[in-house]
């Protein structure tokens, strides 16, 4: 190792350190050894082909920045990859970056020094234990529990406590966009990684897995790719639906899956739908997915959404009043990512314009984000909400039907129209199929009586009232 190379590399590290987070820095840059400096070309040694590819896939810009700022515009980086060819002589081979004839920092295949696969997989080393790709903020403590995720969360926790040993292997978590799949499976990974047992936990998106596999075919490194994945103790593979129609990758994944499962290694997967609806995946894979536990995530209910907003705001050190929290939780009922997006807009707006976060600001933001949002409670909205709540058709509220459940729903809708709108009794009657004002008075009285005497009915009215109140803030 030349002292010049060491000096240049430590300067580069100083640049790199400012552009990557602490974990990435210690995982991907600390293990690198500077080997030599020739003119403005620095050669660094990396522990494996996989490591080299990872750097090139994920950190090429920051490496380029570091090299150019320390060695000038002609600065070049070359890699020496430690190759274990199954004998005792580890001979590094060298790949240059940027490649000659190419100004772009594309990932390139190291020159092959023989006709066989250029290297065999290295044995598991301590660096690999760090290569997890986990976001440290995705933990169980930041994952709010609710009815929407209870099964998945507790199964995940069981898996985190005894990876590979419970019957939840594989664990498959599925659910719609932005409902917390990635957060949950990474929480499992972080929990295992932070336990005293040294486990090699690896999180990878299916897309990345496919690309790595394709590259390994192109580069003649399939064996190394397979061996790498077969050494993992806990494999977390996200968005497995992405493997649909990719037959060769599925076949490779099938072998890796079998190997890991037989070795009692934990496999955790996510998908946007249950295994039975995964189209374009081989039957033998699908049947294996069902060996363990499949758990779904639903959209969090109102109370869980409130808790998610509170936690998020606490973690940002921001206080927002309860009525704003409830307004957001009520209004954004699509997915958690969208809810977070609205919170971020709100915080950004308040801090840029130096104003307090209050209901007026929240409403303005929501109007900009959700263009067609109605913030007023009108008769139409009451009819829609009440009919959905009682699971009847809106038209029935206006029709002549005398079926008991329809009459009750109609009376409830009239009652709320009186409470939340400025319509006259006559006008309300008109909106309910041309009934007269005495029918509306009777409806209001009946609802008041039932609230006094019937607990179930009272709870229903209270549920609905909460919705309307939220809307009429
Ligand atoms: N129960 C929860 N508690 C706290 N935060 C949550 C919860 N569920 C989701 N989130 C947050 O919502 C955001 C979206 O979650 P995540 O990315 O895990 O969703 P996903 O289901 O993997 O989405 P996609 O389908 O797009 O891959 C993240 O910031 C996550 O932290």
Coordinates of C-alpha atoms and ligand atoms in Angstrom, one line a residue:
X1 CA 0.0 0.0 0.0
X2 CA 1.6 3.3 -1.0
X3 CA 1.5 6.2 1.4
X4 CA 0.6 8.6 -1.4
X5 CA -2.4 6.4 -2.2
X6 CA -3.4 6.3 1.5
X7 CA -3.2 10.1 1.7
X8 CA -5.3 10.7 -1.4
X9 CA -7.9 8.1 -0.3
X10 CA -8.2 9.7 3.1
X11 CA -8.9 13.0 1.5
X12 CA -11.5 11.3 -0.7
X13 CA -13.1 9.8 2.4
X14 CA -13.5 13.2 3.9
X15 CA -15.5 14.3 0.8
X16 CA -17.5 11.0 0.8
X17 CA -18.3 11.3 4.4
X18 CA -20.2 14.5 3.8
X19 CA -22.4 12.9 1.2
X20 CA -23.4 9.6 2.6
X21 CA -25.0 8.6 5.9
X22 CA -22.9 7.1 8.7
X23 CA -24.1 3.5 8.1
X24 CA -23.4 3.6 4.4
X25 CA -20.0 5.1 5.1
X26 CA -18.9 2.4 7.5
X27 CA -20.4 -0.4 5.4
X28 CA -19.2 0.6 2.0
X29 CA -16.2 2.9 2.3
X30 CA -14.4 1.8 5.4
X31 CA -13.6 -1.6 4.1
X32 CA -11.8 -0.2 1.0
X33 CA -8.0 -0.2 0.9
X34 CA -6.1 2.2 -1.2
X35 CA -3.5 0.3 -3.2
X36 CA -1.5 2.6 -5.4
X37 CA -1.4 6.0 -7.0
X38 CA -0.1 6.3 -10.6
X39 CA -0.3 9.9 -11.9
X40 CA -3.9 10.9 -11.3
X41 CA -5.1 7.3 -11.2
X42 CA -6.0 5.9 -7.8
X43 CA -6.4 2.1 -7.4
X44 CA -8.6 0.9 -4.5
X45 CA -9.1 -2.6 -3.4
X46 CA -12.6 -3.9 -2.6
X47 CA -13.4 -7.2 -0.9
X48 CA -15.5 -8.7 -3.6
X49 CA -17.1 -8.4 -7.0
X50 CA -20.4 -7.9 -5.4
X51 CA -19.0 -5.1 -3.3
X52 CA -17.6 -3.5 -6.4
X53 CA -20.9 -3.7 -8.2
X54 CA -22.7 -2.3 -5.3
X55 CA -20.4 0.7 -5.1
X56 CA -20.9 1.3 -8.8
X57 CA -24.6 0.9 -8.6
X58 CA -25.2 3.1 -5.6
X59 CA -22.2 5.4 -5.1
X60 CA -20.8 6.1 -8.4
X61 CA -21.6 9.8 -8.3
X62 CA -20.1 10.4 -4.9
X63 CA -17.0 8.5 -5.8
X64 CA -16.7 10.5 -9.0
X65 CA -17.1 13.7 -7.0
X66 CA -14.5 12.7 -4.5
X67 CA -11.9 11.6 -7.1
X68 CA -12.4 14.7 -9.3
X69 CA -12.2 17.1 -6.4
X70 CA -9.0 15.6 -5.0
X71 CA -7.2 14.5 -8.2
X72 CA -8.6 17.1 -10.5
X73 CA -10.7 16.6 -13.7
X74 CA -8.4 13.9 -15.0
X75 CA -8.7 11.9 -11.8
X76 CA -9.5 8.2 -12.3
X77 CA -10.4 5.4 -10.0
X78 CA -9.4 1.9 -10.6
X79 CA -10.6 -1.1 -8.6
X80 CA -8.8 -4.2 -7.5
X81 CA -11.2 -6.9 -6.7
X82 CA -10.0 -9.6 -4.4
X83 CA -10.6 -12.9 -6.2
X84 CA -10.8 -16.2 -4.6
X85 CA -10.4 -18.8 -7.2
X86 CA -10.7 -21.7 -4.8
X87 CA -7.0 -21.9 -4.2
X88 CA -4.9 -20.2 -1.6
X89 CA -3.6 -17.4 -3.9
X90 CA -5.9 -14.4 -3.9
X91 CA -4.9 -12.5 -6.9
X92 CA -6.6 -9.1 -7.3
X93 CA -7.6 -8.2 -10.8
X94 CA -8.2 -4.7 -11.9
X95 CA -11.0 -2.7 -13.4
X96 CA -10.8 0.9 -14.4
X97 CA -13.2 3.6 -13.7
X98 CA -14.2 5.5 -15.7
X99 CA -13.8 3.0 -18.5
X100 CA -11.6 4.0 -21.4
X101 CA -13.7 5.1 -24.4
X102 CA -16.4 6.1 -22.0
X103 CA -17.0 9.3 -20.3
X104 CA -19.9 8.0 -18.4
X105 CA -19.2 6.2 -15.1
X106 CA -21.0 3.1 -16.2
X107 CA -20.6 -0.1 -14.3
X108 CA -18.2 -2.3 -16.2
X109 CA -17.3 -5.9 -16.0
X110 CA -13.9 -6.5 -14.7
X111 CA -11.5 -8.0 -17.3
X112 CA -11.7 -11.7 -17.1
X113 CA -8.3 -13.3 -16.5
X114 CA -9.4 -16.8 -17.4
X115 CA -12.3 -18.5 -19.2
X116 CA -14.0 -19.6 -16.0
X117 CA -16.2 -17.4 -14.0
X118 CA -13.8 -14.7 -12.8
X119 CA -14.1 -15.6 -9.2
X120 CA -15.7 -17.9 -6.7
X121 CA -17.6 -16.4 -3.8
X122 CA -15.6 -15.2 -0.9
X123 CA -16.3 -16.7 2.4
X124 CA -18.7 -14.7 4.6
X125 CA -16.8 -11.9 6.3
X126 CA -17.6 -9.4 8.9
X127 CA -18.2 -6.7 6.3
X128 CA -21.1 -8.6 4.9
X129 CA -22.8 -8.5 8.3
X130 CA -23.1 -4.8 7.7
X131 CA -24.4 -4.9 4.2
X132 CA -28.1 -5.0 4.9
X133 CA -29.6 -2.0 3.0
X134 CA -31.9 -1.3 6.0
X135 CA -33.2 2.1 6.8
X136 CA -32.5 2.5 10.5
X137 CA -35.6 4.6 11.0
X138 CA -37.9 1.7 10.0
X139 CA -38.2 -0.1 13.4
X140 CA -41.0 -1.6 15.4
X141 CA -41.0 1.3 17.8
X142 CA -41.8 3.7 15.0
X143 CA -44.4 1.4 13.5
X144 CA -47.8 2.2 14.9
X145 CA -50.0 -0.8 15.7
X146 CA -53.7 -0.9 14.8
X147 CA -56.3 -3.5 13.7
X148 CA -55.0 -2.8 10.2
X149 CA -51.6 -4.5 10.8
X150 CA -51.9 -6.4 14.1
X151 CA -51.4 -9.9 12.6
X152 CA -48.6 -8.9 10.3
X153 CA -46.9 -7.0 13.0
X154 CA -47.0 -9.7 15.7
X155 CA -46.0 -12.4 13.2
X156 CA -43.1 -10.1 12.2
X157 CA -42.1 -9.6 15.8
X158 CA -42.1 -13.4 16.3
X159 CA -39.9 -13.8 13.2
X160 CA -37.6 -11.1 14.5
X161 CA -37.2 -13.0 17.8
X162 CA -36.6 -16.4 16.3
X163 CA -35.6 -16.0 12.6
X164 CA -35.9 -19.2 10.6
X165 CA -37.2 -21.1 13.5
X166 CA -40.9 -20.2 13.7
X167 CA -43.4 -21.7 11.3
X168 CA -43.7 -18.3 9.7
X169 CA -41.1 -19.1 7.1
X170 CA -41.5 -17.6 4.6
X171 CA -43.4 -14.6 6.0
X172 CA -45.3 -12.9 3.2
X173 CA -46.7 -9.4 3.9
X174 CA -49.0 -8.0 1.3
X175 CA -51.1 -4.9 1.0
X176 CA -51.8 -1.9 -1.2
X177 CA -49.5 0.9 -2.1
X178 CA -48.0 2.9 0.8
X179 CA -49.5 0.9 3.6
X180 CA -46.3 0.1 5.4
X181 CA -45.0 -3.2 3.9
X182 CA -41.5 -2.0 3.5
X183 CA -41.4 -0.3 6.9
X184 CA -42.6 -3.5 8.6
X185 CA -40.2 -5.9 6.9
X186 CA -37.3 -3.6 7.5
X187 CA -38.3 -3.3 11.1
X188 CA -37.9 -7.1 11.3
X189 CA -34.5 -6.8 9.7
X190 CA -33.4 -4.1 12.0
X191 CA -34.6 -6.0 15.0
X192 CA -32.6 -9.1 14.0
X193 CA -29.5 -7.0 13.1
X194 CA -29.5 -5.3 16.4
X195 CA -29.7 -8.6 18.3
X196 CA -26.5 -10.0 19.8
X197 CA -26.5 -12.9 17.4
X198 CA -24.5 -11.9 14.3
X199 CA -26.9 -12.6 11.4
X200 CA -26.4 -11.6 7.9
X201 CA -29.6 -9.7 7.1
X202 CA -30.2 -8.6 3.6
X203 CA -32.9 -6.4 2.2
X204 CA -33.3 -6.2 -1.5
X205 CA -36.1 -5.0 -3.8
X206 CA -37.2 -7.5 -6.4
X207 CA -36.3 -5.0 -9.1
X208 CA -32.7 -4.8 -7.8
X209 CA -32.6 -8.6 -7.5
X210 CA -33.6 -9.0 -11.1
X211 CA -31.1 -6.4 -12.3
X212 CA -28.3 -8.0 -10.3
X213 CA -29.1 -11.4 -11.7
X214 CA -29.2 -10.1 -15.3
X215 CA -25.9 -8.4 -14.8
X216 CA -24.4 -11.5 -13.4
X217 CA -25.5 -13.4 -16.5
X218 CA -23.9 -10.7 -18.7
X219 CA -20.8 -10.7 -16.6
X220 CA -20.5 -14.5 -16.3
X221 CA -20.9 -14.2 -12.5
X222 CA -24.0 -16.2 -11.9
X223 CA -22.3 -18.6 -9.5
X224 CA -21.1 -15.7 -7.4
X225 CA -24.5 -14.1 -7.4
X226 CA -26.1 -17.4 -6.2
X227 CA -23.5 -18.1 -3.6
X228 CA -23.8 -14.6 -2.2
X229 CA -27.6 -15.0 -1.7
X230 CA -27.2 -18.5 -0.3
X231 CA -25.1 -17.2 2.5
X232 CA -27.7 -14.8 3.8
X233 CA -29.3 -15.6 7.2
X234 CA -32.3 -13.4 6.7
X235 CA -33.4 -12.5 3.1
X236 CA -36.0 -9.7 2.8
X237 CA -37.2 -9.3 -0.7
X238 CA -39.6 -6.5 -1.4
X239 CA -42.4 -6.3 -4.0
X240 CA -42.1 -9.9 -5.2
X241 CA -44.8 -9.2 -7.8
X242 CA -42.0 -7.6 -9.8
X243 CA -40.7 -11.1 -10.6
X244 CA -43.8 -11.8 -12.7
X245 CA -43.0 -13.0 -16.2
X246 CA -39.2 -13.1 -15.4
X247 CA -38.8 -16.8 -15.8
X248 CA -35.0 -17.1 -15.4
X249 CA -34.9 -14.9 -12.3
X250 CA -37.8 -16.9 -10.9
X251 CA -35.9 -20.1 -11.5
X252 CA -32.8 -18.7 -9.7
X253 CA -34.9 -17.4 -6.9
X254 CA -36.5 -20.8 -6.6
X255 CA -33.1 -22.4 -6.0
X256 CA -32.0 -19.7 -3.5
X257 CA -35.4 -20.0 -1.7
X258 CA -35.1 -23.8 -1.4
X259 CA -31.5 -23.6 -0.2
X260 CA -32.3 -21.0 2.5
X261 CA -35.5 -22.7 3.6
X262 CA -33.8 -26.0 4.0
X263 CA -31.0 -24.4 5.9
X264 CA -33.6 -22.8 8.3
X265 CA -32.7 -19.4 7.1
X266 CA -35.5 -16.8 7.2
X267 CA -37.2 -15.5 4.1
X268 CA -39.5 -12.5 4.3
X269 CA -41.3 -11.1 1.2
X270 CA -43.7 -8.4 0.4
X271 CA -46.2 -8.2 -2.4
X272 CA -49.0 -5.9 -3.5
X273 CA -51.5 -8.7 -3.5
X274 CA -52.1 -12.1 -1.9
X275 CA -50.1 -15.1 -3.4
X276 CA -53.2 -16.5 -5.1
X277 CA -53.6 -13.3 -7.1
X278 CA -49.9 -13.1 -8.2
X279 CA -50.0 -13.5 -11.9
X280 CA -47.0 -14.5 -13.9
X281 CA -45.3 -16.4 -11.1
X282 CA -44.5 -20.1 -11.4
X283 CA -46.8 -22.4 -9.5
X284 CA -44.0 -24.1 -7.6
X285 CA -42.9 -20.7 -6.2
X286 CA -46.4 -19.7 -5.3
X287 CA -47.0 -23.0 -3.5
X288 CA -43.8 -22.4 -1.5
X289 CA -44.9 -18.9 -0.5
X290 CA -47.8 -20.6 1.2
X291 CA -45.6 -22.8 3.4
X292 CA -45.3 -20.1 6.0
X293 CA -47.6 -17.2 7.0
X294 CA -49.3 -14.7 4.7
X295 CA -50.5 -11.6 6.5
X296 CA -52.1 -8.5 5.0
X297 CA -52.0 -4.8 5.8
X298 CA -55.1 -2.7 5.5
X299 CA -55.5 1.1 5.5
X300 CA -55.3 2.2 9.1
X301 CA -58.5 3.3 10.7
X302 CA -59.1 6.8 11.9
X303 CA -57.6 6.3 15.4
X304 CA -54.5 4.6 14.0
X305 CA -54.1 7.4 11.5
X306 CA -54.2 9.9 14.4
X307 CA -51.5 7.9 16.2
X308 CA -49.3 7.8 13.1
X309 CA -49.6 11.6 12.7
X310 CA -48.8 12.2 16.3
X311 CA -45.7 10.0 16.2
X312 CA -44.5 11.6 13.0
X313 CA -44.9 15.1 14.4
X314 CA -43.3 14.2 17.6
X315 CA -40.3 12.7 15.8
X316 CA -40.0 16.0 13.9
X317 CA -40.3 17.9 17.1
X318 CA -43.3 19.8 15.8
X319 CA -46.5 20.5 17.7
X320 CA -49.8 20.6 15.9
X321 CA -53.2 21.1 17.5
X322 CA -55.5 18.1 18.0
X323 CA -58.2 19.5 15.7
X324 CA -55.6 19.7 12.8
X325 CA -54.5 16.1 13.5
X326 CA -58.1 14.9 13.4
X327 CA -58.8 16.8 10.3
X328 CA -55.8 15.3 8.5
X329 CA -56.6 11.8 9.7
X330 CA -60.1 12.1 8.7
X331 CA -59.5 13.7 5.3
X332 CA -56.6 11.5 4.0
X333 CA -57.9 8.0 4.0
X334 CA -56.1 6.6 1.0
X335 CA -52.7 5.5 2.3
X336 CA -50.1 6.3 4.9
X337 CA -47.6 7.6 2.4
X338 CA -50.1 10.2 1.2
X339 CA -50.9 11.1 4.8
X340 CA -47.2 11.7 5.4
X341 CA -47.0 13.7 2.2
X342 CA -49.7 16.0 3.4
X343 CA -48.0 16.4 6.8
X344 CA -44.7 17.3 5.1
X345 CA -46.4 19.9 2.9
X346 CA -48.1 21.4 6.0
X347 CA -44.8 21.6 7.9
X348 CA -43.0 23.0 4.9
X349 CA -45.7 25.6 4.3
X350 CA -45.8 26.7 7.9
X351 CA -42.0 27.0 8.2
X352 CA -41.5 28.8 4.8
X353 CA -44.2 31.3 5.5
X354 CA -43.5 31.5 9.2
X355 CA -47.1 30.9 10.2
X356 CA -48.6 28.7 12.8
X357 CA -50.0 25.3 11.8
X358 CA -53.8 25.6 12.3
X359 CA -56.9 24.3 10.8
X360 CA -57.2 27.1 8.2
X361 CA -53.7 26.3 6.9
X362 CA -54.4 22.6 6.9
X363 CA -57.6 23.2 4.9
X364 CA -55.8 25.4 2.4
X365 CA -53.1 22.8 1.9
X366 CA -55.6 20.0 1.5
X367 CA -57.5 22.1 -1.1
X368 CA -54.3 22.4 -3.1
X369 CA -53.5 18.8 -2.8
X370 CA -56.9 17.2 -3.2
X371 CA -58.5 19.4 -5.8
X372 CA -62.0 18.2 -5.5
X373 CA -62.2 18.1 -1.8
X374 CA -65.5 19.4 -0.3
X375 CA -65.0 21.0 3.0
X376 CA -68.7 21.8 3.6
X377 CA -71.3 19.4 4.9
X378 CA -74.2 19.6 2.4
X379 CA -77.3 17.5 2.1
X380 CA -75.7 15.5 -0.8
X381 CA -72.7 14.7 1.3
X382 CA -74.9 13.7 4.3
X383 CA -77.0 11.4 2.1
X384 CA -73.9 9.8 0.6
X385 CA -72.3 9.2 4.0
X386 CA -75.4 7.9 5.7
X387 CA -76.3 5.6 2.9
X388 CA -72.7 4.2 2.8
X389 CA -72.8 3.8 6.6
X390 CA -76.1 1.8 6.5
X391 CA -75.1 0.1 3.3
X392 CA -78.2 1.2 1.3
X393 CA -78.6 3.0 -2.0
X394 CA -78.8 6.8 -2.0
X395 CA -81.9 6.6 -4.1
X396 CA -83.7 4.7 -1.4
X397 CA -83.4 7.7 0.9
X398 CA -85.4 9.7 -1.6
X399 CA -87.8 6.9 -2.6
X400 CA -91.1 5.9 -1.1
X401 CA -89.8 2.7 0.4
X402 CA -91.1 1.9 3.9
X403 CA -88.6 -0.8 4.8
X404 CA -87.5 -0.4 8.4
X405 CA -83.8 0.0 7.8
X406 CA -84.3 2.4 5.0
X407 CA -86.8 4.5 7.0
X408 CA -84.2 4.7 9.9
X409 CA -81.4 5.7 7.6
X410 CA -83.6 8.3 6.0
X411 CA -84.5 9.8 9.4
X412 CA -80.9 9.9 10.4
X413 CA -79.9 11.7 7.2
X414 CA -82.7 14.2 7.8
X415 CA -81.6 14.7 11.4
X416 CA -78.1 15.5 10.3
X417 CA -79.3 17.7 7.5
X418 CA -81.1 19.8 10.1
X419 CA -78.1 19.8 12.4
X420 CA -75.3 20.5 9.9
X421 CA -76.9 22.6 7.1
X422 CA -78.8 25.9 7.0
X423 CA -81.5 24.3 4.9
X424 CA -85.1 25.0 6.0
X425 CA -87.2 22.1 7.0
X426 CA -89.1 22.5 3.7
X427 CA -85.9 22.4 1.7
X428 CA -84.7 19.3 3.6
X429 CA -88.0 17.6 2.8
X430 CA -87.7 18.5 -0.8
X431 CA -84.2 16.9 -1.0
X432 CA -85.6 13.6 0.4
X433 CA -88.0 12.9 -2.4
X434 CA -90.3 15.9 -2.0
X435 CA -91.5 15.1 1.6
X436 CA -93.1 17.8 3.6
X437 CA -91.6 19.7 6.6
X438 CA -93.7 17.7 9.2
X439 CA -91.9 14.5 8.0
X440 CA -88.6 16.1 8.8
X441 CA -89.8 17.2 12.3
X442 CA -91.0 13.7 13.0
X443 CA -87.6 12.3 11.8
X444 CA -85.6 14.6 14.1
X445 CA -87.8 13.6 17.1
X446 CA -87.6 9.9 16.4
X447 CA -83.8 10.1 16.1
X448 CA -83.6 12.0 19.4
X449 CA -85.8 9.4 21.1
X450 CA -83.7 6.5 19.8
X451 CA -80.5 8.2 20.9
X452 CA -81.9 8.1 24.5
X453 CA -83.1 4.5 24.4
X454 CA -80.9 2.5 22.0
X455 CA -77.2 2.2 22.7
X456 CA -76.3 0.7 19.3
X457 CA -78.2 3.4 17.5
X458 CA -76.6 6.1 19.7
X459 CA -73.1 4.7 18.8
X460 CA -74.0 4.8 15.1
X461 CA -75.2 8.4 15.3
X462 CA -72.0 9.3 17.2
X463 CA -69.8 7.7 14.5
X464 CA -71.6 9.6 11.8
X465 CA -71.5 12.9 13.8
X466 CA -67.7 12.6 14.1
X467 CA -67.4 12.4 10.3
X468 CA -69.6 15.4 9.8
X469 CA -68.0 17.5 12.5
X470 CA -64.6 16.8 11.0
X471 CA -65.9 18.0 7.6
X472 CA -67.5 21.1 9.0
X473 CA -64.5 22.4 10.9
Ligands
LIG1 N1 -48.2 1.6 10.8 C1 -47.4 2.6 10.5 N2 -46.8 3.3 11.5 C2 -45.9 4.3 11.1 N3 -45.6 4.7 9.9 C3 -46.2 3.9 8.9 C4 -47.1 2.9 9.1 N4 -47.5 2.4 8.0 C5 -46.8 3.1 7.0 N5 -46.1 4.0 7.5 C6 -45.2 5.0 6.8 O1 -45.8 5.2 5.6 C7 -44.8 5.3 4.6 C8 -45.1 4.3 3.4 O2 -44.8 3.0 3.9 P1 -44.0 1.9 3.1 O3 -43.0 2.5 2.2 O4 -43.5 0.9 4.1 O5 -45.2 1.4 2.3 P2 -45.3 0.2 1.2 O6 -46.5 -0.6 1.5 O7 -44.0 -0.6 1.2 O8 -45.5 1.0 -0.1 P3 -45.2 0.4 -1.7 O9 -46.4 -0.4 -2.0 O10 -45.2 1.7 -2.4 O11 -43.9 -0.3 -1.7 C9 -43.5 5.1 5.2 O12 -42.9 6.4 5.5 C10 -43.8 4.4 6.5 O13 -42.9 4.7 7.6

